[in-house]
Tab-separated table of N, CA and C in Angstrom:
chain	number	residue	atom	x	y	z
A	27	THR	N	-13.425	102.251	-97.830
A	27	THR	CA	-14.232	102.528	-96.647
A	27	THR	C	-14.926	103.870	-96.806
A	28	GLY	N	-15.919	104.109	-95.975
A	28	GLY	CA	-16.611	105.387	-96.012
A	28	GLY	C	-17.947	105.344	-96.721
A	29	PHE	N	-18.337	104.189	-97.261
A	29	PHE	CA	-19.602	104.064	-97.974
A	29	PHE	C	-20.423	102.948	-97.342
A	30	ASN	N	-21.716	103.202	-97.161
A	30	ASN	CA	-22.569	102.124	-96.669
A	30	ASN	C	-23.408	101.521	-97.794
A	31	ALA	N	-23.531	102.185	-98.912
A	31	ALA	CA	-24.263	101.636	-100.061
A	31	ALA	C	-23.848	102.355	-101.339
A	32	PRO	N	-22.598	102.170	-101.786
A	32	PRO	CA	-22.172	102.849	-103.014
A	32	PRO	C	-22.977	102.342	-104.199
A	33	TRP	N	-23.371	103.258	-105.096
A	33	TRP	CA	-24.210	102.858	-106.219
A	33	TRP	C	-23.591	103.317	-107.537
A	34	GLY	N	-23.688	104.589	-107.831
A	34	GLY	CA	-23.150	105.094	-109.091
A	34	GLY	C	-21.750	105.636	-108.908
A	35	ILE	N	-20.980	105.591	-109.989
A	35	ILE	CA	-19.627	106.147	-109.953
A	35	ILE	C	-19.350	106.820	-111.293
A	36	VAL	N	-18.623	107.917	-111.246
A	36	VAL	CA	-18.200	108.597	-112.467
A	36	VAL	C	-16.782	109.125	-112.225
A	37	ILE	N	-15.997	109.109	-113.282
A	37	ILE	CA	-14.618	109.587	-113.225
A	37	ILE	C	-14.568	110.955	-113.894
A	38	SER	N	-13.825	111.896	-113.298
A	38	SER	CA	-13.701	113.233	-113.882
A	38	SER	C	-13.046	113.135	-115.258
A	39	PRO	N	-13.243	114.140	-116.114
A	39	PRO	CA	-12.766	114.066	-117.496
A	39	PRO	C	-11.283	113.714	-117.657
A	40	TYR	N	-10.428	114.150	-116.775
A	40	TYR	CA	-9.006	113.843	-116.910
A	40	TYR	C	-8.551	112.748	-115.952
A	41	GLY	N	-9.517	112.103	-115.299
A	41	GLY	CA	-9.206	110.938	-114.487
A	41	GLY	C	-8.704	111.185	-113.081
A	42	ARG	N	-8.669	112.413	-112.633
A	42	ARG	CA	-8.107	112.711	-111.306
A	42	ARG	C	-9.024	112.303	-110.161
A	43	TRP	N	-10.325	112.469	-110.330
A	43	TRP	CA	-11.274	112.221	-109.250
A	43	TRP	C	-12.295	111.167	-109.654
A	44	ALA	N	-12.699	110.373	-108.693
A	44	ALA	CA	-13.827	109.463	-108.869
A	44	ALA	C	-14.897	109.924	-107.889
A	45	TYR	N	-16.105	110.100	-108.369
A	45	TYR	CA	-17.233	110.524	-107.540
A	45	TYR	C	-18.161	109.323	-107.374
A	46	VAL	N	-18.533	109.017	-106.141
A	46	VAL	CA	-19.355	107.850	-105.845
A	46	VAL	C	-20.628	108.298	-105.135
A	47	ALA	N	-21.780	107.923	-105.703
A	47	ALA	CA	-23.062	108.222	-105.062
A	47	ALA	C	-23.310	107.166	-103.995
A	48	ASN	N	-23.479	107.609	-102.766
A	48	ASN	CA	-23.776	106.715	-101.657
A	48	ASN	C	-25.291	106.617	-101.572
A	49	GLN	N	-25.828	105.485	-102.025
A	49	GLN	CA	-27.270	105.348	-102.200
A	49	GLN	C	-28.048	105.651	-100.930
A	50	GLU	N	-27.611	105.142	-99.822
A	50	GLU	CA	-28.295	105.411	-98.558
A	50	GLU	C	-27.516	106.486	-97.808
A	51	GLY	N	-28.159	107.569	-97.515
A	51	GLY	CA	-27.493	108.610	-96.747
A	51	GLY	C	-27.343	109.924	-97.465
A	52	GLY	N	-27.530	109.943	-98.775
A	52	GLY	CA	-27.514	111.201	-99.500
A	52	GLY	C	-26.165	111.868	-99.582
A	53	THR	N	-25.098	111.086	-99.694
A	53	THR	CA	-23.768	111.686	-99.773
A	53	THR	C	-23.069	111.273	-101.062
A	54	ILE	N	-22.068	112.067	-101.416
A	54	ILE	CA	-21.180	111.748	-102.529
A	54	ILE	C	-19.771	111.674	-101.962
A	55	GLY	N	-19.099	110.574	-102.255
A	55	GLY	CA	-17.702	110.430	-101.851
A	55	GLY	C	-16.805	110.827	-103.002
A	56	VAL	N	-15.703	111.508	-102.670
A	56	VAL	CA	-14.733	111.926	-103.671
A	56	VAL	C	-13.446	111.156	-103.414
A	57	ILE	N	-12.996	110.428	-104.416
A	57	ILE	CA	-11.790	109.623	-104.299
A	57	ILE	C	-10.707	110.224	-105.176
A	58	ASP	N	-9.519	110.406	-104.609
A	58	ASP	CA	-8.353	110.844	-105.363
A	58	ASP	C	-7.803	109.603	-106.061
A	59	THR	N	-7.867	109.551	-107.390
A	59	THR	CA	-7.462	108.339	-108.102
A	59	THR	C	-5.949	108.112	-108.086
A	60	ALA	N	-5.169	109.148	-107.772
A	60	ALA	CA	-3.715	108.972	-107.692
A	60	ALA	C	-3.328	108.215	-106.432
A	61	THR	N	-4.123	108.369	-105.368
A	61	THR	CA	-3.783	107.721	-104.093
A	61	THR	C	-4.816	106.687	-103.660
A	62	ASP	N	-5.931	106.599	-104.389
A	62	ASP	CA	-7.061	105.723	-104.041
A	62	ASP	C	-7.616	106.023	-102.650
A	63	ALA	N	-7.511	107.274	-102.238
A	63	ALA	CA	-7.990	107.672	-100.912
A	63	ALA	C	-9.287	108.469	-101.024
A	64	LEU	N	-10.197	108.215	-100.088
A	64	LEU	CA	-11.405	109.025	-99.967
A	64	LEU	C	-10.993	110.357	-99.363
A	65	VAL	N	-11.154	111.442	-100.130
A	65	VAL	CA	-10.668	112.743	-99.678
A	65	VAL	C	-11.778	113.679	-99.220
A	66	ALA	N	-13.020	113.350	-99.571
A	66	ALA	CA	-14.142	114.191	-99.139
A	66	ALA	C	-15.427	113.380	-99.180
A	67	THR	N	-16.356	113.750	-98.311
A	67	THR	CA	-17.713	113.211	-98.338
A	67	THR	C	-18.645	114.396	-98.267
A	68	TRP	N	-19.435	114.567	-99.322
A	68	TRP	CA	-20.343	115.708	-99.410
A	68	TRP	C	-21.762	115.264	-99.086
A	69	ASP	N	-22.372	115.906	-98.123
A	69	ASP	CA	-23.776	115.639	-97.802
A	69	ASP	C	-24.622	116.576	-98.649
A	70	ILE	N	-25.272	116.018	-99.665
A	70	ILE	CA	-26.087	116.857	-100.543
A	70	ILE	C	-27.574	116.694	-100.227
A	71	HIS	N	-27.856	116.066	-99.111
A	71	HIS	CA	-29.222	115.942	-98.585
A	71	HIS	C	-30.151	115.183	-99.527
A	72	GLY	N	-29.609	114.221	-100.249
A	72	GLY	CA	-30.439	113.357	-101.077
A	72	GLY	C	-31.011	112.237	-100.226
A	73	GLN	N	-31.969	111.531	-100.776
A	73	GLN	CA	-32.607	110.438	-100.044
A	73	GLN	C	-32.133	109.076	-100.514
A	74	TRP	N	-32.063	108.855	-101.815
A	74	TRP	CA	-31.739	107.549	-102.372
A	74	TRP	C	-30.953	107.784	-103.660
A	75	LEU	N	-29.678	108.151	-103.508
A	75	LEU	CA	-28.862	108.507	-104.660
A	75	LEU	C	-28.569	107.275	-105.505
A	76	GLN	N	-28.717	107.441	-106.807
A	76	GLN	CA	-28.499	106.326	-107.728
A	76	GLN	C	-27.282	106.611	-108.599
A	77	MET	N	-27.530	107.038	-109.800
A	77	MET	CA	-26.449	107.250	-110.751
A	77	MET	C	-26.082	108.729	-110.789
A	78	LEU	N	-24.896	108.992	-111.335
A	78	LEU	CA	-24.453	110.364	-111.507
A	78	LEU	C	-23.600	110.448	-112.756
A	79	ASP	N	-23.475	111.650	-113.281
A	79	ASP	CA	-22.617	111.896	-114.433
A	79	ASP	C	-21.994	113.269	-114.250
A	80	ILE	N	-20.925	113.502	-114.975
A	80	ILE	CA	-20.194	114.759	-114.849
A	80	ILE	C	-20.198	115.477	-116.194
A	81	SER	N	-20.242	116.795	-116.135
A	81	SER	CA	-20.210	117.594	-117.355
A	81	SER	C	-18.852	117.410	-118.040
A	82	PRO	N	-18.800	117.602	-119.351
A	82	PRO	CA	-17.538	117.428	-120.076
A	82	PRO	C	-16.406	118.306	-119.563
A	83	ASP	N	-16.726	119.462	-119.002
A	83	ASP	CA	-15.675	120.336	-118.474
A	83	ASP	C	-15.291	119.984	-117.036
A	84	GLY	N	-15.966	119.011	-116.443
A	84	GLY	CA	-15.629	118.551	-115.102
A	84	GLY	C	-16.111	119.433	-113.968
A	85	ARG	N	-16.940	120.417	-114.257
A	85	ARG	CA	-17.362	121.367	-113.232
A	85	ARG	C	-18.655	121.000	-112.507
A	86	THR	N	-19.522	120.225	-113.148
A	86	THR	CA	-20.849	119.983	-112.600
A	86	THR	C	-21.181	118.499	-112.598
A	87	LEU	N	-21.746	118.041	-111.486
A	87	LEU	CA	-22.272	116.686	-111.400
A	87	LEU	C	-23.789	116.748	-111.488
A	88	HIS	N	-24.380	115.801	-112.213
A	88	HIS	CA	-25.825	115.611	-112.205
A	88	HIS	C	-26.050	114.289	-111.487
A	89	VAL	N	-26.790	114.332	-110.388
A	89	VAL	CA	-26.973	113.174	-109.522
A	89	VAL	C	-28.458	112.849	-109.415
A	90	VAL	N	-28.799	111.590	-109.624
A	90	VAL	CA	-30.188	111.158	-109.546
A	90	VAL	C	-30.532	110.802	-108.110
A	91	ASP	N	-31.587	111.421	-107.580
A	91	ASP	CA	-32.155	111.052	-106.282
A	91	ASP	C	-33.473	110.347	-106.585
A	92	ALA	N	-33.437	109.016	-106.607
A	92	ALA	CA	-34.599	108.239	-107.041
A	92	ALA	C	-35.759	108.345	-106.064
A	93	ASP	N	-35.486	108.496	-104.787
A	93	ASP	CA	-36.580	108.551	-103.815
A	93	ASP	C	-37.397	109.825	-103.981
A	94	ASP	N	-36.719	110.947	-104.138
A	94	ASP	CA	-37.423	112.208	-104.349
A	94	ASP	C	-37.791	112.409	-105.811
A	95	GLY	N	-37.201	111.590	-106.688
A	95	GLY	CA	-37.473	111.741	-108.108
A	95	GLY	C	-36.892	113.010	-108.677
A	96	ALA	N	-35.738	113.416	-108.187
A	96	ALA	CA	-35.147	114.677	-108.616
A	96	ALA	C	-33.776	114.448	-109.231
A	97	LEU	N	-33.370	115.398	-110.052
A	97	LEU	CA	-32.024	115.441	-110.575
A	97	LEU	C	-31.323	116.576	-109.839
A	98	LEU	N	-30.272	116.230	-109.093
A	98	LEU	CA	-29.553	117.215	-108.286
A	98	LEU	C	-28.343	117.710	-109.068
A	99	VAL	N	-28.124	119.010	-109.049
A	99	VAL	CA	-26.993	119.617	-109.731
A	99	VAL	C	-25.994	120.039	-108.653
A	100	VAL	N	-24.770	119.493	-108.743
A	100	VAL	CA	-23.776	119.668	-107.686
A	100	VAL	C	-22.482	120.219	-108.278
A	101	ASP	N	-21.882	121.182	-107.602
A	101	ASP	CA	-20.580	121.711	-107.989
A	101	ASP	C	-19.539	120.621	-107.748
A	102	ALA	N	-18.795	120.231	-108.789
A	102	ALA	CA	-17.848	119.120	-108.684
A	102	ALA	C	-16.567	119.477	-107.940
A	103	ALA	N	-16.352	120.743	-107.634
A	103	ALA	CA	-15.170	121.141	-106.869
A	103	ALA	C	-15.459	121.267	-105.381
A	104	SER	N	-16.658	121.755	-105.050
A	104	SER	CA	-16.961	122.040	-103.644
A	104	SER	C	-18.010	121.120	-103.026
A	105	GLY	N	-18.812	120.463	-103.853
A	105	GLY	CA	-19.909	119.653	-103.337
A	105	GLY	C	-21.152	120.455	-103.017
A	106	GLU	N	-21.157	121.728	-103.373
A	106	GLU	CA	-22.320	122.578	-103.116
A	106	GLU	C	-23.478	122.165	-104.009
A	107	LEU	N	-24.661	122.023	-103.409
A	107	LEU	CA	-25.868	121.735	-104.168
A	107	LEU	C	-26.293	123.018	-104.868
A	108	LEU	N	-26.233	123.023	-106.195
A	108	LEU	CA	-26.513	124.224	-106.972
A	108	LEU	C	-27.977	124.345	-107.373
A	109	ASP	N	-28.614	123.203	-107.640
A	109	ASP	CA	-29.980	123.247	-108.127
A	109	ASP	C	-30.630	121.882	-107.952
A	110	VAL	N	-31.959	121.881	-107.946
A	110	VAL	CA	-32.739	120.650	-107.891
A	110	VAL	C	-33.757	120.719	-109.018
A	111	ILE	N	-33.722	119.723	-109.902
A	111	ILE	CA	-34.673	119.646	-110.998
A	111	ILE	C	-35.684	118.579	-110.616
A	112	PRO	N	-36.906	118.982	-110.279
A	112	PRO	CA	-37.876	118.017	-109.766
A	112	PRO	C	-38.469	117.120	-110.843
A	113	ALA	N	-38.820	115.937	-110.417
A	113	ALA	CA	-39.595	114.993	-111.224
A	113	ALA	C	-40.565	114.357	-110.232
A	114	GLU	N	-41.253	113.316	-110.647
A	114	GLU	CA	-42.153	112.651	-109.718
A	114	GLU	C	-41.402	111.583	-108.949
A	115	ARG	N	-41.896	111.236	-107.759
A	115	ARG	CA	-41.261	110.229	-106.922
A	115	ARG	C	-41.014	108.951	-107.717
A	116	SER	N	-39.854	108.358	-107.501
A	116	SER	CA	-39.416	107.133	-108.172
A	116	SER	C	-39.345	107.288	-109.681
A	117	GLU	N	-39.230	108.511	-110.148
A	117	GLU	CA	-39.226	108.739	-111.585
A	117	GLU	C	-37.834	108.981	-112.161
A	118	ALA	N	-36.840	109.104	-111.354
A	118	ALA	CA	-35.498	109.359	-111.867
A	118	ALA	C	-34.617	108.145	-111.592
A	119	TRP	N	-33.913	107.677	-112.632
A	119	TRP	CA	-33.070	106.506	-112.442
A	119	TRP	C	-31.638	106.753	-112.881
A	120	TYR	N	-31.427	106.905	-114.179
A	120	TYR	CA	-30.075	107.049	-114.701
A	120	TYR	C	-29.939	108.397	-115.383
A	121	VAL	N	-28.716	108.886	-115.432
A	121	VAL	CA	-28.473	110.189	-116.031
A	121	VAL	C	-27.226	110.112	-116.902
A	122	GLU	N	-27.269	110.816	-118.006
A	122	GLU	CA	-26.120	110.964	-118.896
A	122	GLU	C	-26.044	112.424	-119.315
A	123	THR	N	-24.849	112.978	-119.298
A	123	THR	CA	-24.619	114.329	-119.787
A	123	THR	C	-24.084	114.205	-121.201
A	124	PHE	N	-24.714	114.913	-122.126
A	124	PHE	CA	-24.284	114.815	-123.514
A	124	PHE	C	-22.843	115.291	-123.622
A	125	PRO	N	-22.010	114.576	-124.375
A	125	PRO	CA	-20.592	114.938	-124.465
A	125	PRO	C	-20.320	116.378	-124.875
A	126	ALA	N	-21.235	117.004	-125.616
A	126	ALA	CA	-21.042	118.408	-125.977
A	126	ALA	C	-21.339	119.325	-124.791
A	127	GLY	N	-22.018	118.804	-123.752
A	127	GLY	CA	-22.215	119.546	-122.523
A	127	GLY	C	-23.455	120.390	-122.405
A	128	ASP	N	-24.266	120.491	-123.458
A	128	ASP	CA	-25.419	121.373	-123.400
A	128	ASP	C	-26.651	120.738	-122.757
A	129	TYR	N	-26.711	119.409	-122.754
A	129	TYR	CA	-27.904	118.730	-122.266
A	129	TYR	C	-27.549	117.534	-121.387
A	130	ALA	N	-28.434	117.260	-120.444
A	130	ALA	CA	-28.364	116.030	-119.661
A	130	ALA	C	-29.689	115.311	-119.878
A	131	TYR	N	-29.649	114.010	-119.817
A	131	TYR	CA	-30.840	113.191	-120.024
A	131	TYR	C	-30.996	112.298	-118.802
A	132	PHE	N	-32.217	112.175	-118.284
A	132	PHE	CA	-32.411	111.185	-117.233
A	132	PHE	C	-33.646	110.363	-117.495
A	133	SER	N	-33.506	109.070	-117.206
A	133	SER	CA	-34.583	108.136	-117.497
A	133	SER	C	-35.649	108.220	-116.427
A	134	ARG	N	-36.898	108.059	-116.870
A	134	ARG	CA	-38.054	108.101	-115.987
A	134	ARG	C	-38.881	106.843	-116.258
A	135	PRO	N	-38.477	105.700	-115.669
A	135	PRO	CA	-39.114	104.432	-116.018
A	135	PRO	C	-40.595	104.350	-115.679
A	136	ASP	N	-41.044	104.989	-114.622
A	136	ASP	CA	-42.460	104.894	-114.261
A	136	ASP	C	-43.364	105.566	-115.285
A	137	SER	N	-42.873	106.614	-115.939
A	137	SER	CA	-43.684	107.289	-116.957
A	137	SER	C	-43.233	106.916	-118.366
A	138	HIS	N	-42.321	105.937	-118.479
A	138	HIS	CA	-41.858	105.450	-119.778
A	138	HIS	C	-41.364	106.598	-120.654
A	139	SER	N	-40.431	107.372	-120.107
A	139	SER	CA	-39.924	108.512	-120.863
A	139	SER	C	-38.494	108.837	-120.439
A	140	VAL	N	-37.896	109.712	-121.214
A	140	VAL	CA	-36.575	110.255	-120.905
A	140	VAL	C	-36.723	111.770	-120.877
A	141	ALA	N	-36.271	112.396	-119.805
A	141	ALA	CA	-36.333	113.853	-119.687
A	141	ALA	C	-35.055	114.456	-120.255
A	142	VAL	N	-35.209	115.541	-121.002
A	142	VAL	CA	-34.084	116.281	-121.562
A	142	VAL	C	-33.936	117.560	-120.751
A	143	VAL	N	-32.752	117.765	-120.182
A	143	VAL	CA	-32.481	118.927	-119.344
A	143	VAL	C	-31.489	119.839	-120.056
A	144	ASP	N	-31.863	121.085	-120.250
A	144	ASP	CA	-30.935	122.087	-120.754
A	144	ASP	C	-30.042	122.457	-119.576
A	145	THR	N	-28.738	122.245	-119.697
A	145	THR	CA	-27.840	122.454	-118.557
A	145	THR	C	-27.469	123.913	-118.323
A	146	THR	N	-27.881	124.810	-119.202
A	146	THR	CA	-27.605	126.224	-118.967
A	146	THR	C	-28.579	126.801	-117.935
A	147	PRO	N	-29.894	126.675	-118.159
A	147	PRO	CA	-30.792	127.132	-117.090
A	147	PRO	C	-31.159	125.999	-116.119
A	148	GLN	N	-30.648	124.752	-116.349
A	148	GLN	CA	-30.954	123.591	-115.509
A	148	GLN	C	-32.463	123.391	-115.391
A	149	ARG	N	-33.100	123.121	-116.534
A	149	ARG	CA	-34.536	122.857	-116.499
A	149	ARG	C	-34.888	121.838	-117.571
A	150	ILE	N	-35.968	121.105	-117.329
A	150	ILE	CA	-36.446	120.133	-118.304
A	150	ILE	C	-37.049	120.888	-119.479
A	151	VAL	N	-36.566	120.569	-120.678
A	151	VAL	CA	-37.060	121.252	-121.870
A	151	VAL	C	-37.856	120.331	-122.783
A	152	LYS	N	-37.766	119.021	-122.565
A	152	LYS	CA	-38.470	118.096	-123.440
A	152	LYS	C	-38.594	116.743	-122.745
A	153	MET	N	-39.693	116.047	-123.053
A	153	MET	CA	-39.873	114.668	-122.611
A	153	MET	C	-39.915	113.793	-123.856
A	154	ILE	N	-39.113	112.741	-123.878
A	154	ILE	CA	-39.103	111.807	-124.999
A	154	ILE	C	-39.871	110.565	-124.553
A	155	PRO	N	-41.050	110.309	-125.151
A	155	PRO	CA	-41.821	109.130	-124.746
A	155	PRO	C	-41.190	107.858	-125.292
A	156	LEU	N	-41.263	106.793	-124.506
A	156	LEU	CA	-40.794	105.480	-124.947
A	156	LEU	C	-42.017	104.655	-125.272
A	157	HIS	N	-42.129	104.235	-126.483
A	157	HIS	CA	-43.304	103.504	-126.934
A	157	HIS	C	-43.117	102.013	-126.690
A	158	GLY	N	-44.202	101.304	-126.550
A	158	GLY	CA	-44.144	99.868	-126.363
A	158	GLY	C	-44.101	99.450	-124.909
A	159	GLY	N	-44.292	100.376	-123.989
A	159	GLY	CA	-44.348	100.030	-122.574
A	159	GLY	C	-43.002	99.765	-121.933
A	160	GLY	N	-41.917	100.120	-122.616
A	160	GLY	CA	-40.589	99.888	-122.051
A	160	GLY	C	-40.278	100.840	-120.916
A	161	ALA	N	-39.464	100.389	-119.999
A	161	ALA	CA	-39.039	101.223	-118.875
A	161	ALA	C	-37.533	101.431	-118.975
A	162	ALA	N	-37.117	102.644	-119.289
A	162	ALA	CA	-35.690	102.941	-119.449
A	162	ALA	C	-34.989	102.855	-118.104
A	163	ARG	N	-34.039	101.969	-117.998
A	163	ARG	CA	-33.266	101.835	-116.768
A	163	ARG	C	-31.848	102.361	-116.946
A	164	GLY	N	-31.384	102.434	-118.169
A	164	GLY	CA	-30.036	102.902	-118.419
A	164	GLY	C	-29.994	103.758	-119.673
A	165	LEU	N	-28.969	104.587	-119.776
A	165	LEU	CA	-28.809	105.475	-120.919
A	165	LEU	C	-27.347	105.487	-121.333
A	166	ALA	N	-27.102	105.743	-122.606
A	166	ALA	CA	-25.748	105.948	-123.103
A	166	ALA	C	-25.820	106.965	-124.224
A	167	LEU	N	-24.980	107.952	-124.176
A	167	LEU	CA	-24.936	108.995	-125.204
A	167	LEU	C	-23.534	109.044	-125.780
A	168	PHE	N	-23.450	109.340	-127.076
A	168	PHE	CA	-22.168	109.378	-127.748
A	168	PHE	C	-22.059	110.647	-128.564
A	169	PRO	N	-20.838	111.165	-128.758
A	169	PRO	CA	-20.689	112.327	-129.639
A	169	PRO	C	-21.196	111.972	-131.028
A	170	MET	N	-21.745	112.946	-131.728
A	170	MET	CA	-22.348	112.725	-133.037
A	170	MET	C	-21.414	111.994	-133.998
A	171	GLU	N	-20.129	112.289	-133.969
A	171	GLU	CA	-19.220	111.694	-134.936
A	171	GLU	C	-18.867	110.236	-134.630
A	172	THR	N	-19.288	109.707	-133.497
A	172	THR	CA	-18.912	108.339	-133.138
A	172	THR	C	-20.079	107.379	-133.054
A	173	ALA	N	-21.290	107.810	-133.397
A	173	ALA	CA	-22.431	106.923	-133.227
A	173	ALA	C	-23.484	107.151	-134.294
A	174	CYS	N	-24.267	106.145	-134.506
A	174	CYS	CA	-25.457	106.266	-135.340
A	174	CYS	C	-26.600	106.583	-134.400
A	175	LEU	N	-27.168	107.752	-134.534
A	175	LEU	CA	-28.180	108.203	-133.600
A	175	LEU	C	-29.543	108.287	-134.272
A	176	ALA	N	-30.569	108.155	-133.442
A	176	ALA	CA	-31.933	108.375	-133.896
A	176	ALA	C	-32.071	109.844	-134.287
A	177	PRO	N	-33.125	110.207	-135.033
A	177	PRO	CA	-33.282	111.605	-135.463
A	177	PRO	C	-33.251	112.612	-134.318
A	178	ASP	N	-33.700	112.207	-133.119
A	178	ASP	CA	-33.667	113.153	-132.007
A	178	ASP	C	-32.362	113.079	-131.230
A	179	GLY	N	-31.395	112.255	-131.698
A	179	GLY	CA	-30.083	112.208	-131.082
A	179	GLY	C	-29.972	111.290	-129.889
A	180	VAL	N	-30.960	110.431	-129.646
A	180	VAL	CA	-30.942	109.574	-128.475
A	180	VAL	C	-31.161	108.128	-128.890
A	181	ILE	N	-30.385	107.219	-128.329
A	181	ILE	CA	-30.601	105.797	-128.515
A	181	ILE	C	-31.036	105.242	-127.174
A	182	VAL	N	-32.178	104.565	-127.138
A	182	VAL	CA	-32.674	103.976	-125.897
A	182	VAL	C	-32.838	102.479	-126.122
A	183	ALA	N	-32.187	101.674	-125.298
A	183	ALA	CA	-32.288	100.219	-125.432
A	183	ALA	C	-33.486	99.708	-124.644
A	184	PRO	N	-34.085	98.597	-125.093
A	184	PRO	CA	-35.237	98.056	-124.359
A	184	PRO	C	-34.827	97.490	-123.005
A	185	ALA	N	-35.755	97.543	-122.046
A	185	ALA	CA	-35.479	97.007	-120.719
A	185	ALA	C	-35.607	95.494	-120.698
A	186	ALA	N	-36.446	94.940	-121.581
A	186	ALA	CA	-36.661	93.494	-121.627
A	186	ALA	C	-35.469	92.808	-122.293
A	187	PRO	N	-35.248	91.522	-121.981
A	187	PRO	CA	-34.175	90.790	-122.659
A	187	PRO	C	-34.376	90.840	-124.172
A	188	HIS	N	-33.294	90.850	-124.907
A	188	HIS	CA	-33.378	90.941	-126.347
A	188	HIS	C	-32.456	89.914	-126.993
A	189	ARG	N	-32.693	89.656	-128.265
A	189	ARG	CA	-31.869	88.708	-129.000
A	189	ARG	C	-30.493	89.293	-129.242
A	190	VAL	N	-29.528	88.422	-129.399
A	190	VAL	CA	-28.156	88.839	-129.666
A	190	VAL	C	-27.768	88.294	-131.036
A	191	ALA	N	-27.030	89.070	-131.812
A	191	ALA	CA	-26.584	88.647	-133.131
A	191	ALA	C	-25.071	88.790	-133.221
A	192	PRO	N	-24.470	88.055	-134.131
A	192	PRO	CA	-23.029	88.236	-134.364
A	192	PRO	C	-22.744	89.661	-134.825
A	193	ALA	N	-21.529	90.113	-134.625
A	193	ALA	CA	-21.128	91.467	-135.030
A	193	ALA	C	-21.446	91.679	-136.495
A	194	GLY	N	-22.000	92.821	-136.821
A	194	GLY	CA	-22.337	93.178	-138.185
A	194	GLY	C	-23.753	92.837	-138.597
A	195	GLU	N	-24.470	92.039	-137.815
A	195	GLU	CA	-25.842	91.699	-138.132
A	195	GLU	C	-26.787	92.576	-137.314
A	196	THR	N	-27.986	92.798	-137.849
A	196	THR	CA	-28.975	93.638	-137.188
A	196	THR	C	-30.027	92.766	-136.517
A	197	VAL	N	-30.382	93.118	-135.289
A	197	VAL	CA	-31.440	92.423	-134.555
A	197	VAL	C	-32.530	93.429	-134.282
A	198	VAL	N	-33.771	93.073	-134.575
A	198	VAL	CA	-34.900	93.963	-134.314
A	198	VAL	C	-35.648	93.451	-133.100
């Protein structure tokens, strides 16, 4: 209970807390995973909260506000809104914080790109264009030692349906 439109969810690094973006209403619910109880509701004044991710150290949440097209930076202990990284309306969808913690990435499907955010000054430092007219709706990032990455360190899957192959085979 306590949510009228839960959308994104992320678990803290050690599993103690679950953070839920309430799509309508601009709030984040905090669930104690030991008791499955809603222990806090933070009003971060968002319009249409979508996905969220947490920094590897568990201190900072990056929350996508799709209506305002912004990436909101929230203190994961207090719910205080620390910063707002603007984008264009309807331009922010999904967010991933790189496991090393230095960068966050958020998809911008309307402009067919992925924004790279330096998490130290909390600002966009690079735009990665997606060629072929694809609209990035989701992102996944992996530590360097566990994935085969593109030269810029990002793997972006196509939004359109794609062929499936048996394990070990390559599909283009």
